[in-house]
Amino acid sequence: MDENLPVKLKYRFLDMGIEAYTARDMQWLGKENGELLNLMIANSFTGFITIDNNLSFQIILKITPLP
């Protein structure tokens, strides 16, 4: 989960049996979106939750899809 989301949201996912990590959990606070996406891919993440409205303008997701 991106650092711009409330940490409490993580626990809602965990309550539903969905594994969830925050940027803080992974020590990725302050990472730029491109670097964050590369870290997620390198760590085999399969999803990314954010409320960053500009993300689609900052990263070309078709070039670096999550597995």
PQR file of N, CA, C, O and H, with PARSE charges and radii, in Angstrom:
ATOM      1  N   MET A   1       0.836  -1.177   0.000 -0.4000 1.5000
ATOM      2  CA  MET A   1       0.000   0.000   0.000 -0.0000 2.0000
ATOM      3  C   MET A   1       0.882   1.241   0.000  0.5500 1.7000
ATOM      4  O   MET A   1       1.874   1.325   0.724 -0.5500 1.4000
ATOM      5  N   ASP A   2       0.502   2.175  -0.810 -0.4000 1.5000
ATOM      6  CA  ASP A   2       1.253   3.421  -0.914 -0.0000 2.0000
ATOM      7  C   ASP A   2       1.212   4.178   0.413  0.5500 1.7000
ATOM      8  O   ASP A   2       0.286   4.004   1.205 -0.5500 1.4000
ATOM      9  H   ASP A   2      -0.304   2.106  -1.398  0.4000 1.0000
ATOM     10  N   GLU A   3       2.206   5.007   0.646 -0.4000 1.5000
ATOM     11  CA  GLU A   3       2.294   5.721   1.924 -0.0000 2.0000
ATOM     12  C   GLU A   3       1.216   6.784   2.091  0.5500 1.7000
ATOM     13  O   GLU A   3       1.051   7.325   3.184 -0.5500 1.4000
ATOM     14  H   GLU A   3       2.958   5.148   0.003  0.4000 1.0000
ATOM     15  N   ASN A   4       0.479   7.092   1.025 -0.4000 1.5000
ATOM     16  CA  ASN A   4      -0.566   8.111   1.123 -0.0000 2.0000
ATOM     17  C   ASN A   4      -1.901   7.548   1.622  0.5500 1.7000
ATOM     18  O   ASN A   4      -2.889   8.279   1.693 -0.5500 1.4000
ATOM     19  H   ASN A   4       0.613   6.652   0.137  0.4000 1.0000
ATOM     20  N   LEU A   5      -1.939   6.271   1.962 -0.4000 1.5000
ATOM     21  CA  LEU A   5      -3.161   5.634   2.470 -0.0000 2.0000
ATOM     22  C   LEU A   5      -3.097   5.461   3.981  0.5500 1.7000
ATOM     23  O   LEU A   5      -2.010   5.324   4.544 -0.5500 1.4000
ATOM     24  H   LEU A   5      -1.137   5.677   1.905  0.4000 1.0000
ATOM     25  N   PRO A   6      -4.249   5.466   4.639 -0.5600 1.5000
ATOM     26  CA  PRO A   6      -4.245   5.243   6.091  0.2800 2.0000
ATOM     27  C   PRO A   6      -3.798   3.819   6.426  0.5500 1.7000
ATOM     28  O   PRO A   6      -4.244   2.858   5.798 -0.5500 1.4000
ATOM     29  N   VAL A   7      -2.928   3.691   7.405 -0.4000 1.5000
ATOM     30  CA  VAL A   7      -2.398   2.383   7.804 -0.0000 2.0000
ATOM     31  C   VAL A   7      -3.520   1.442   8.239  0.5500 1.7000
ATOM     32  O   VAL A   7      -3.406   0.227   8.075 -0.5500 1.4000
ATOM     33  H   VAL A   7      -2.566   4.471   7.915  0.4000 1.0000
ATOM     34  N   LYS A   8      -4.599   1.993   8.789 -0.4000 1.5000
ATOM     35  CA  LYS A   8      -5.722   1.160   9.233 -0.0000 2.0000
ATOM     36  C   LYS A   8      -6.291   0.318   8.098  0.5500 1.7000
ATOM     37  O   LYS A   8      -6.834  -0.760   8.339 -0.5500 1.4000
ATOM     38  H   LYS A   8      -4.691   2.980   8.921  0.4000 1.0000
ATOM     39  N   LEU A   9      -6.172   0.798   6.867 -0.4000 1.5000
ATOM     40  CA  LEU A   9      -6.676   0.054   5.721 -0.0000 2.0000
ATOM     41  C   LEU A   9      -5.988  -1.304   5.592  0.5500 1.7000
ATOM     42  O   LEU A   9      -6.609  -2.287   5.186 -0.5500 1.4000
ATOM     43  H   LEU A   9      -5.730   1.674   6.671  0.4000 1.0000
ATOM     44  N   LYS A  10      -4.719  -1.350   5.937 -0.4000 1.5000
ATOM     45  CA  LYS A  10      -3.971  -2.613   5.891 -0.0000 2.0000
ATOM     46  C   LYS A  10      -4.673  -3.679   6.730  0.5500 1.7000
ATOM     47  O   LYS A  10      -4.779  -4.833   6.313 -0.5500 1.4000
ATOM     48  H   LYS A  10      -4.215  -0.552   6.266  0.4000 1.0000
ATOM     49  N   TYR A  11      -5.144  -3.296   7.894 -0.4000 1.5000
ATOM     50  CA  TYR A  11      -5.765  -4.261   8.799 -0.0000 2.0000
ATOM     51  C   TYR A  11      -7.118  -4.728   8.283  0.5500 1.7000
ATOM     52  O   TYR A  11      -7.547  -5.836   8.603 -0.5500 1.4000
ATOM     53  H   TYR A  11      -5.058  -2.359   8.233  0.4000 1.0000
ATOM     54  N   ARG A  12      -7.789  -3.914   7.501 -0.4000 1.5000
ATOM     55  CA  ARG A  12      -9.035  -4.359   6.861 -0.0000 2.0000
ATOM     56  C   ARG A  12      -8.740  -5.487   5.882  0.5500 1.7000
ATOM     57  O   ARG A  12      -9.476  -6.471   5.817 -0.5500 1.4000
ATOM     58  H   ARG A  12      -7.440  -3.013   7.241  0.4000 1.0000
ATOM     59  N   PHE A  13      -7.658  -5.341   5.119 -0.4000 1.5000
ATOM     60  CA  PHE A  13      -7.265  -6.400   4.192 -0.0000 2.0000
ATOM     61  C   PHE A  13      -6.861  -7.659   4.951  0.5500 1.7000
ATOM     62  O   PHE A  13      -7.273  -8.762   4.592 -0.5500 1.4000
ATOM     63  H   PHE A  13      -7.060  -4.541   5.171  0.4000 1.0000
ATOM     64  N   LEU A  14      -6.059  -7.497   5.993 -0.4000 1.5000
ATOM     65  CA  LEU A  14      -5.624  -8.646   6.783 -0.0000 2.0000
ATOM     66  C   LEU A  14      -6.817  -9.377   7.397  0.5500 1.7000
ATOM     67  O   LEU A  14      -6.825 -10.606   7.456 -0.5500 1.4000
ATOM     68  H   LEU A  14      -5.724  -6.601   6.284  0.4000 1.0000
ATOM     69  N   ASP A  15      -7.815  -8.636   7.851 -0.4000 1.5000
ATOM     70  CA  ASP A  15      -9.025  -9.250   8.408 -0.0000 2.0000
ATOM     71  C   ASP A  15      -9.758 -10.100   7.375  0.5500 1.7000
ATOM     72  O   ASP A  15     -10.450 -11.052   7.735 -0.5500 1.4000
ATOM     73  H   ASP A  15      -7.808  -7.637   7.803  0.4000 1.0000
ATOM     74  N   MET A  16      -9.611  -9.763   6.093 -0.4000 1.5000
ATOM     75  CA  MET A  16     -10.248 -10.526   5.017 -0.0000 2.0000
ATOM     76  C   MET A  16      -9.348 -11.643   4.499  0.5500 1.7000
ATOM     77  O   MET A  16      -9.694 -12.329   3.538 -0.5500 1.4000
ATOM     78  H   MET A  16      -9.048  -8.990   5.801  0.4000 1.0000
ATOM     79  N   GLY A  17      -8.185 -11.826   5.143 -0.4000 1.5000
ATOM     80  CA  GLY A  17      -7.263 -12.874   4.718 -0.0000 2.0000
ATOM     81  C   GLY A  17      -6.383 -12.486   3.549  0.5500 1.7000
ATOM     82  O   GLY A  17      -5.795 -13.349   2.897 -0.5500 1.4000
ATOM     83  H   GLY A  17      -7.904 -11.269   5.924  0.4000 1.0000
ATOM     84  N   ILE A  18      -6.288 -11.194   3.278 -0.4000 1.5000
ATOM     85  CA  ILE A  18      -5.464 -10.696   2.175 -0.0000 2.0000
ATOM     86  C   ILE A  18      -4.161 -10.157   2.740  0.5500 1.7000
ATOM     87  O   ILE A  18      -4.163  -9.257   3.580 -0.5500 1.4000
ATOM     88  H   ILE A  18      -6.766 -10.493   3.807  0.4000 1.0000
ATOM     89  N   GLU A  19      -3.053 -10.708   2.277 -0.4000 1.5000
ATOM     90  CA  GLU A  19      -1.736 -10.254   2.732 -0.0000 2.0000
ATOM     91  C   GLU A  19      -1.519  -8.820   2.250  0.5500 1.7000
ATOM     92  O   GLU A  19      -1.704  -8.526   1.069 -0.5500 1.4000
ATOM     93  H   GLU A  19      -3.051 -11.438   1.595  0.4000 1.0000
ATOM     94  N   ALA A  20      -1.133  -7.940   3.150 -0.4000 1.5000
ATOM     95  CA  ALA A  20      -0.964  -6.529   2.797 -0.0000 2.0000
ATOM     96  C   ALA A  20       0.227  -5.942   3.543  0.5500 1.7000
ATOM     97  O   ALA A  20       0.470  -6.258   4.708 -0.5500 1.4000
ATOM     98  H   ALA A  20      -0.983  -8.179   4.109  0.4000 1.0000
ATOM     99  N   TYR A  21       0.963  -5.084   2.848 -0.4000 1.5000
ATOM    100  CA  TYR A  21       2.115  -4.393   3.421 -0.0000 2.0000
ATOM    101  C   TYR A  21       2.027  -2.917   3.064  0.5500 1.7000
ATOM    102  O   TYR A  21       1.588  -2.559   1.971 -0.5500 1.4000
ATOM    103  H   TYR A  21       0.766  -4.828   1.901  0.4000 1.0000
ATOM    104  N   THR A  22       2.439  -2.082   3.972 -0.4000 1.5000
ATOM    105  CA  THR A  22       2.503  -0.651   3.681 -0.0000 2.0000
ATOM    106  C   THR A  22       3.916  -0.308   3.220  0.5500 1.7000
ATOM    107  O   THR A  22       4.852  -1.087   3.401 -0.5500 1.4000
ATOM    108  H   THR A  22       2.795  -2.373   4.860  0.4000 1.0000
ATOM    109  N   ALA A  23       4.049   0.865   2.625 -0.4000 1.5000
ATOM    110  CA  ALA A  23       5.380   1.338   2.243 -0.0000 2.0000
ATOM    111  C   ALA A  23       6.275   1.410   3.482  0.5500 1.7000
ATOM    112  O   ALA A  23       7.472   1.133   3.407 -0.5500 1.4000
ATOM    113  H   ALA A  23       3.289   1.498   2.477  0.4000 1.0000
ATOM    114  N   ARG A  24       5.691   1.781   4.610 -0.4000 1.5000
ATOM    115  CA  ARG A  24       6.454   1.846   5.858 -0.0000 2.0000
ATOM    116  C   ARG A  24       6.931   0.449   6.278  0.5500 1.7000
ATOM    117  O   ARG A  24       8.074   0.286   6.706 -0.5500 1.4000
ATOM    118  H   ARG A  24       4.719   2.006   4.671  0.4000 1.0000
ATOM    119  N   ASP A  25       6.052  -0.558   6.156 -0.4000 1.5000
ATOM    120  CA  ASP A  25       6.438  -1.932   6.498 -0.0000 2.0000
ATOM    121  C   ASP A  25       7.685  -2.363   5.735  0.5500 1.7000
ATOM    122  O   ASP A  25       8.563  -3.034   6.278 -0.5500 1.4000
ATOM    123  H   ASP A  25       5.124  -0.426   5.809  0.4000 1.0000
ATOM    124  N   MET A  26       7.746  -1.966   4.475 -0.4000 1.5000
ATOM    125  CA  MET A  26       8.832  -2.385   3.594 -0.0000 2.0000
ATOM    126  C   MET A  26      10.023  -1.422   3.635  0.5500 1.7000
ATOM    127  O   MET A  26      11.016  -1.637   2.940 -0.5500 1.4000
ATOM    128  H   MET A  26       7.034  -1.420   4.034  0.4000 1.0000
ATOM    129  N   GLN A  27       9.927  -0.372   4.437 -0.4000 1.5000
ATOM    130  CA  GLN A  27      10.954   0.675   4.524 -0.0000 2.0000
ATOM    131  C   GLN A  27      11.159   1.365   3.174  0.5500 1.7000
ATOM    132  O   GLN A  27      12.284   1.644   2.760 -0.5500 1.4000
ATOM    133  H   GLN A  27       9.120  -0.197   5.001  0.4000 1.0000
ATOM    134  N   TRP A  28      10.041   1.629   2.504 -0.4000 1.5000
ATOM    135  CA  TRP A  28      10.050   2.268   1.200 -0.0000 2.0000
ATOM    136  C   TRP A  28       9.461   3.671   1.245  0.5500 1.7000
ATOM    137  O   TRP A  28       9.066   4.195   0.203 -0.5500 1.4000
ATOM    138  H   TRP A  28       9.127   1.403   2.840  0.4000 1.0000
ATOM    139  N   LEU A  29       9.391   4.290   2.403 -0.4000 1.5000
ATOM    140  CA  LEU A  29       8.842   5.646   2.497 -0.0000 2.0000
ATOM    141  C   LEU A  29       9.678   6.607   1.662  0.5500 1.7000
ATOM    142  O   LEU A  29      10.907   6.540   1.664 -0.5500 1.4000
ATOM    143  H   LEU A  29       9.712   3.864   3.250  0.4000 1.0000
ATOM    144  N   GLY A  30       9.004   7.495   0.956 -0.4000 1.5000
ATOM    145  CA  GLY A  30       9.698   8.512   0.173 -0.0000 2.0000
ATOM    146  C   GLY A  30      10.188   8.048  -1.181  0.5500 1.7000
ATOM    147  O   GLY A  30      10.791   8.831  -1.915 -0.5500 1.4000
ATOM    148  H   GLY A  30       8.005   7.549   0.955  0.4000 1.0000
ATOM    149  N   LYS A  31       9.946   6.796  -1.534 -0.4000 1.5000
ATOM    150  CA  LYS A  31      10.383   6.308  -2.848 -0.0000 2.0000
ATOM    151  C   LYS A  31       9.495   6.911  -3.927  0.5500 1.7000
ATOM    152  O   LYS A  31       8.286   7.051  -3.743 -0.5500 1.4000
ATOM    153  H   LYS A  31       9.457   6.159  -0.938  0.4000 1.0000
ATOM    154  N   GLU A  32      10.100   7.265  -5.044 -0.4000 1.5000
ATOM    155  CA  GLU A  32       9.340   7.762  -6.185 -0.0000 2.0000
ATOM    156  C   GLU A  32       8.575   6.597  -6.796  0.5500 1.7000
ATOM    157  O   GLU A  32       8.955   5.439  -6.618 -0.5500 1.4000
ATOM    158  H   GLU A  32      11.082   7.151  -5.193  0.4000 1.0000
ATOM    159  N   ASN A  33       7.498   6.900  -7.515 -0.4000 1.5000
ATOM    160  CA  ASN A  33       6.630   5.845  -8.031 -0.0000 2.0000
ATOM    161  C   ASN A  33       7.347   4.834  -8.918  0.5500 1.7000
ATOM    162  O   ASN A  33       7.092   3.636  -8.803 -0.5500 1.4000
ATOM    163  H   ASN A  33       7.189   7.840  -7.659  0.4000 1.0000
ATOM    164  N   GLY A  34       8.237   5.286  -9.801 -0.4000 1.5000
ATOM    165  CA  GLY A  34       8.969   4.357 -10.663 -0.0000 2.0000
ATOM    166  C   GLY A  34       9.839   3.415  -9.858  0.5500 1.7000
ATOM    167  O   GLY A  34       9.863   2.212 -10.117 -0.5500 1.4000
ATOM    168  H   GLY A  34       8.443   6.260  -9.895  0.4000 1.0000
ATOM    169  N   GLU A  35      10.550   3.948  -8.889 -0.4000 1.5000
ATOM    170  CA  GLU A  35      11.402   3.130  -8.027 -0.0000 2.0000
ATOM    171  C   GLU A  35      10.547   2.193  -7.180  0.5500 1.7000
ATOM    172  O   GLU A  35      10.905   1.034  -6.969 -0.5500 1.4000
ATOM    173  H   GLU A  35      10.532   4.925  -8.679  0.4000 1.0000
ATOM    174  N   LEU A  36       9.426   2.700  -6.699 -0.4000 1.5000
ATOM    175  CA  LEU A  36       8.514   1.891  -5.891 -0.0000 2.0000
ATOM    176  C   LEU A  36       7.983   0.714  -6.702  0.5500 1.7000
ATOM    177  O   LEU A  36       7.931  -0.410  -6.203 -0.5500 1.4000
ATOM    178  H   LEU A  36       9.135   3.641  -6.870  0.4000 1.0000
ATOM    179  N   LEU A  37       7.594   0.963  -7.936 -0.4000 1.5000
ATOM    180  CA  LEU A  37       7.096  -0.106  -8.798 -0.0000 2.0000
ATOM    181  C   LEU A  37       8.174  -1.154  -9.050  0.5500 1.7000
ATOM    182  O   LEU A  37       7.888  -2.351  -9.022 -0.5500 1.4000
ATOM    183  H   LEU A  37       7.636   1.876  -8.342  0.4000 1.0000
ATOM    184  N   ASN A  38       9.401  -0.723  -9.294 -0.4000 1.5000
ATOM    185  CA  ASN A  38      10.501  -1.671  -9.500 -0.0000 2.0000
ATOM    186  C   ASN A  38      10.766  -2.509  -8.254  0.5500 1.7000
ATOM    187  O   ASN A  38      11.041  -3.704  -8.363 -0.5500 1.4000
ATOM    188  H   ASN A  38       9.633   0.249  -9.316  0.4000 1.0000
ATOM    189  N   LEU A  39      10.688  -1.902  -7.078 -0.4000 1.5000
ATOM    190  CA  LEU A  39      10.859  -2.652  -5.830 -0.0000 2.0000
ATOM    191  C   LEU A  39       9.743  -3.674  -5.649  0.5500 1.7000
ATOM    192  O   LEU A  39       9.982  -4.791  -5.190 -0.5500 1.4000
ATOM    193  H   LEU A  39      10.465  -0.931  -6.990  0.4000 1.0000
ATOM    194  N   MET A  40       8.535  -3.288  -6.010 -0.4000 1.5000
ATOM    195  CA  MET A  40       7.407  -4.215  -5.893 -0.0000 2.0000
ATOM    196  C   MET A  40       7.599  -5.419  -6.804  0.5500 1.7000
ATOM    197  O   MET A  40       7.357  -6.552  -6.389 -0.5500 1.4000
ATOM    198  H   MET A  40       8.341  -2.381  -6.382  0.4000 1.0000
ATOM    199  N   ILE A  41       8.023  -5.194  -8.020 -0.4000 1.5000
ATOM    200  CA  ILE A  41       8.258  -6.285  -8.961 -0.0000 2.0000
ATOM    201  C   ILE A  41       9.380  -7.179  -8.458  0.5500 1.7000
ATOM    202  O   ILE A  41       9.259  -8.404  -8.498 -0.5500 1.4000
ATOM    203  H   ILE A  41       8.220  -4.274  -8.357  0.4000 1.0000
ATOM    204  N   ALA A  42      10.471  -6.584  -7.983 -0.4000 1.5000
ATOM    205  CA  ALA A  42      11.609  -7.358  -7.475 -0.0000 2.0000
ATOM    206  C   ALA A  42      11.233  -8.202  -6.262  0.5500 1.7000
ATOM    207  O   ALA A  42      11.856  -9.232  -6.005 -0.5500 1.4000
ATOM    208  H   ALA A  42      10.570  -5.589  -7.950  0.4000 1.0000
ATOM    209  N   ASN A  43      10.215  -7.769  -5.515 -0.4000 1.5000
ATOM    210  CA  ASN A  43       9.782  -8.493  -4.319 -0.0000 2.0000
ATOM    211  C   ASN A  43       8.508  -9.308  -4.555  0.5500 1.7000
ATOM    212  O   ASN A  43       7.849  -9.726  -3.603 -0.5500 1.4000
ATOM    213  H   ASN A  43       9.710  -6.932  -5.724  0.4000 1.0000
ATOM    214  N   SER A  44       8.168  -9.528  -5.816 -0.4000 1.5000
ATOM    215  CA  SER A  44       7.043 -10.384  -6.233 -0.0000 2.0000
ATOM    216  C   SER A  44       5.678  -9.928  -5.731  0.5500 1.7000
ATOM    217  O   SER A  44       4.810 -10.757  -5.461 -0.5500 1.4000
ATOM    218  H   SER A  44       8.704  -9.187  -6.589  0.4000 1.0000
ATOM    219  N   PHE A  45       5.483  -8.619  -5.603 -0.4000 1.5000
ATOM    220  CA  PHE A  45       4.163  -8.108  -5.249 -0.0000 2.0000
ATOM    221  C   PHE A  45       3.238  -8.275  -6.452  0.5500 1.7000
ATOM    222  O   PHE A  45       3.684  -8.202  -7.597 -0.5500 1.4000
ATOM    223  H   PHE A  45       6.188  -7.945  -5.822  0.4000 1.0000
ATOM    224  N   THR A  46       1.964  -8.496  -6.193 -0.4000 1.5000
ATOM    225  CA  THR A  46       1.004  -8.694  -7.278 -0.0000 2.0000
ATOM    226  C   THR A  46      -0.034  -7.588  -7.362  0.5500 1.7000
ATOM    227  O   THR A  46      -0.911  -7.636  -8.225 -0.5500 1.4000
ATOM    228  H   THR A  46       1.602  -8.556  -5.263  0.4000 1.0000
ATOM    229  N   GLY A  47       0.042  -6.606  -6.499 -0.4000 1.5000
ATOM    230  CA  GLY A  47      -0.910  -5.506  -6.531 -0.0000 2.0000
ATOM    231  C   GLY A  47      -0.358  -4.280  -5.846  0.5500 1.7000
ATOM    232  O   GLY A  47       0.580  -4.356  -5.051 -0.5500 1.4000
ATOM    233  H   GLY A  47       0.754  -6.567  -5.798  0.4000 1.0000
ATOM    234  N   PHE A  48      -0.959  -3.139  -6.170 -0.4000 1.5000
ATOM    235  CA  PHE A  48      -0.515  -1.863  -5.611 -0.0000 2.0000
ATOM    236  C   PHE A  48      -1.747  -1.000  -5.385  0.5500 1.7000
ATOM    237  O   PHE A  48      -2.511  -0.750  -6.317 -0.5500 1.4000
ATOM    238  H   PHE A  48      -1.721  -3.077  -6.816  0.4000 1.0000
ATOM    239  N   ILE A  49      -1.941  -0.550  -4.169 -0.4000 1.5000
ATOM    240  CA  ILE A  49      -3.092   0.276  -3.831 -0.0000 2.0000
ATOM    241  C   ILE A  49      -2.599   1.690  -3.537  0.5500 1.7000
ATOM    242  O   ILE A  49      -1.726   1.898  -2.693 -0.5500 1.4000
ATOM    243  H   ILE A  49      -1.321  -0.753  -3.411  0.4000 1.0000
ATOM    244  N   THR A  50      -3.173   2.653  -4.247 -0.4000 1.5000
ATOM    245  CA  THR A  50      -2.790   4.046  -4.068 -0.0000 2.0000
ATOM    246  C   THR A  50      -3.992   4.946  -4.349  0.5500 1.7000
ATOM    247  O   THR A  50      -4.961   4.522  -4.980 -0.5500 1.4000
ATOM    248  H   THR A  50      -3.882   2.485  -4.932  0.4000 1.0000
ATOM    249  N   ILE A  51      -3.921   6.169  -3.883 -0.4000 1.5000
ATOM    250  CA  ILE A  51      -4.921   7.170  -4.262 -0.0000 2.0000
ATOM    251  C   ILE A  51      -4.252   8.297  -5.047  0.5500 1.7000
ATOM    252  O   ILE A  51      -4.807   9.388  -5.174 -0.5500 1.4000
ATOM    253  H   ILE A  51      -3.134   6.513  -3.371  0.4000 1.0000
ATOM    254  N   ASP A  52      -3.070   8.029  -5.565 -0.4000 1.5000
ATOM    255  CA  ASP A  52      -2.303   8.993  -6.352 -0.0000 2.0000
ATOM    256  C   ASP A  52      -2.948   9.129  -7.731  0.5500 1.7000
ATOM    257  O   ASP A  52      -2.797   8.250  -8.580 -0.5500 1.4000
ATOM    258  H   ASP A  52      -2.619   7.143  -5.462  0.4000 1.0000
ATOM    259  N   ASN A  53      -3.658  10.219  -7.950 -0.4000 1.5000
ATOM    260  CA  ASN A  53      -4.351  10.432  -9.224 -0.0000 2.0000
ATOM    261  C   ASN A  53      -3.404  10.643 -10.393  0.5500 1.7000
ATOM    262  O   ASN A  53      -3.808  10.464 -11.542 -0.5500 1.4000
ATOM    263  H   ASN A  53      -3.781  10.933  -7.261  0.4000 1.0000
ATOM    264  N   ASN A  54      -2.171  11.014 -10.139 -0.4000 1.5000
ATOM    265  CA  ASN A  54      -1.219  11.297 -11.207 -0.0000 2.0000
ATOM    266  C   ASN A  54      -0.364  10.100 -11.580  0.5500 1.7000
ATOM    267  O   ASN A  54       0.507  10.214 -12.443 -0.5500 1.4000
ATOM    268  H   ASN A  54      -1.843  11.159  -9.205  0.4000 1.0000
ATOM    269  N   LEU A  55      -0.591   8.960 -10.954 -0.4000 1.5000
ATOM    270  CA  LEU A  55       0.257   7.792 -11.190 -0.0000 2.0000
ATOM    271  C   LEU A  55       0.288   7.395 -12.660  0.5500 1.7000
ATOM    272  O   LEU A  55       1.355   7.090 -13.192 -0.5500 1.4000
ATOM    273  H   LEU A  55      -1.299   8.867 -10.253  0.4000 1.0000
ATOM    274  N   SER A  56      -0.854   7.394 -13.318 -0.4000 1.5000
ATOM    275  CA  SER A  56      -0.886   6.973 -14.722 -0.0000 2.0000
ATOM    276  C   SER A  56      -0.086   7.919 -15.614  0.5500 1.7000
ATOM    277  O   SER A  56       0.368   7.514 -16.684 -0.5500 1.4000
ATOM    278  H   SER A  56      -1.721   7.642 -12.886  0.4000 1.0000
ATOM    279  N   PHE A  57       0.091   9.152 -15.202 -0.4000 1.5000
ATOM    280  CA  PHE A  57       0.886  10.096 -15.975 -0.0000 2.0000
ATOM    281  C   PHE A  57       2.375   9.986 -15.658  0.5500 1.7000
ATOM    282  O   PHE A  57       3.209  10.468 -16.424 -0.5500 1.4000
ATOM    283  H   PHE A  57      -0.278   9.482 -14.333  0.4000 1.0000
ATOM    284  N   GLN A  58       2.711   9.358 -14.541 -0.4000 1.5000
ATOM    285  CA  GLN A  58       4.096   9.277 -14.097 -0.0000 2.0000
ATOM    286  C   GLN A  58       4.781   7.983 -14.522  0.5500 1.7000
ATOM    287  O   GLN A  58       5.999   7.951 -14.699 -0.5500 1.4000
ATOM    288  H   GLN A  58       2.033   8.967 -13.919  0.4000 1.0000
ATOM    289  N   ILE A  59       4.004   6.926 -14.684 -0.4000 1.5000
ATOM    290  CA  ILE A  59       4.579   5.609 -14.975 -0.0000 2.0000
ATOM    291  C   ILE A  59       3.810   4.988 -16.131  0.5500 1.7000
ATOM    292  O   ILE A  59       2.585   5.090 -16.197 -0.5500 1.4000
ATOM    293  H   ILE A  59       3.015   6.953 -14.540  0.4000 1.0000
ATOM    294  N   ILE A  60       4.523   4.354 -17.029 -0.4000 1.5000
ATOM    295  CA  ILE A  60       3.861   3.627 -18.105 -0.0000 2.0000
ATOM    296  C   ILE A  60       3.680   2.191 -17.628  0.5500 1.7000
ATOM    297  O   ILE A  60       4.607   1.383 -17.693 -0.5500 1.4000
ATOM    298  H   ILE A  60       5.518   4.272 -16.975  0.4000 1.0000
ATOM    299  N   LEU A  61       2.476   1.882 -17.149 -0.4000 1.5000
ATOM    300  CA  LEU A  61       2.216   0.576 -16.551 -0.0000 2.0000
ATOM    301  C   LEU A  61       2.263  -0.553 -17.571  0.5500 1.7000
ATOM    302  O   LEU A  61       2.529  -1.694 -17.194 -0.5500 1.4000
ATOM    303  H   LEU A  61       1.724   2.538 -17.096  0.4000 1.0000
ATOM    304  N   LYS A  62       2.017  -0.281 -18.836 -0.4000 1.5000
ATOM    305  CA  LYS A  62       2.049  -1.330 -19.852 -0.0000 2.0000
ATOM    306  C   LYS A  62       3.462  -1.860 -20.048  0.5500 1.7000
ATOM    307  O   LYS A  62       3.638  -3.014 -20.440 -0.5500 1.4000
ATOM    308  H   LYS A  62       1.801   0.646 -19.142  0.4000 1.0000
ATOM    309  N   ILE A  63       4.456  -1.050 -19.787 -0.4000 1.5000
ATOM    310  CA  ILE A  63       5.846  -1.481 -19.958 -0.0000 2.0000
ATOM    311  C   ILE A  63       6.305  -2.311 -18.766  0.5500 1.7000
ATOM    312  O   ILE A  63       7.100  -3.236 -18.932 -0.5500 1.4000
ATOM    313  H   ILE A  63       4.314  -0.113 -19.469  0.4000 1.0000
ATOM    314  N   THR A  64       5.828  -2.004 -17.589 -0.4000 1.5000
ATOM    315  CA  THR A  64       6.249  -2.709 -16.375 -0.0000 2.0000
ATOM    316  C   THR A  64       5.037  -3.239 -15.615  0.5500 1.7000
ATOM    317  O   THR A  64       4.724  -2.738 -14.535 -0.5500 1.4000
ATOM    318  H   THR A  64       5.182  -1.252 -17.454  0.4000 1.0000
ATOM    319  N   PRO A  65       4.351  -4.242 -16.158 -0.5600 1.5000
ATOM    320  CA  PRO A  65       3.180  -4.749 -15.443  0.2800 2.0000
ATOM    321  C   PRO A  65       3.574  -5.563 -14.224  0.5500 1.7000
ATOM    322  O   PRO A  65       4.640  -6.178 -14.191 -0.5500 1.4000
ATOM    323  N   LEU A  66       2.704  -5.560 -13.221 -0.4000 1.5000
ATOM    324  CA  LEU A  66       2.923  -6.442 -12.082 -0.0000 2.0000
ATOM    325  C   LEU A  66       2.605  -7.857 -12.523  0.5500 1.7000
ATOM    326  O   LEU A  66       1.690  -8.062 -13.321 -0.5500 1.4000
ATOM    327  H   LEU A  66       1.839  -5.060 -13.247  0.4000 1.0000
ATOM    328  N   PRO A  67       3.349  -8.845 -12.016 -0.5600 1.5000
ATOM    329  CA  PRO A  67       3.103 -10.245 -12.428  0.2800 2.0000
ATOM    330  C   PRO A  67       1.714 -10.703 -12.041  0.5500 1.7000
ATOM    331  O   PRO A  67       1.344 -11.846 -12.310 -0.5500 1.4000
TER
END
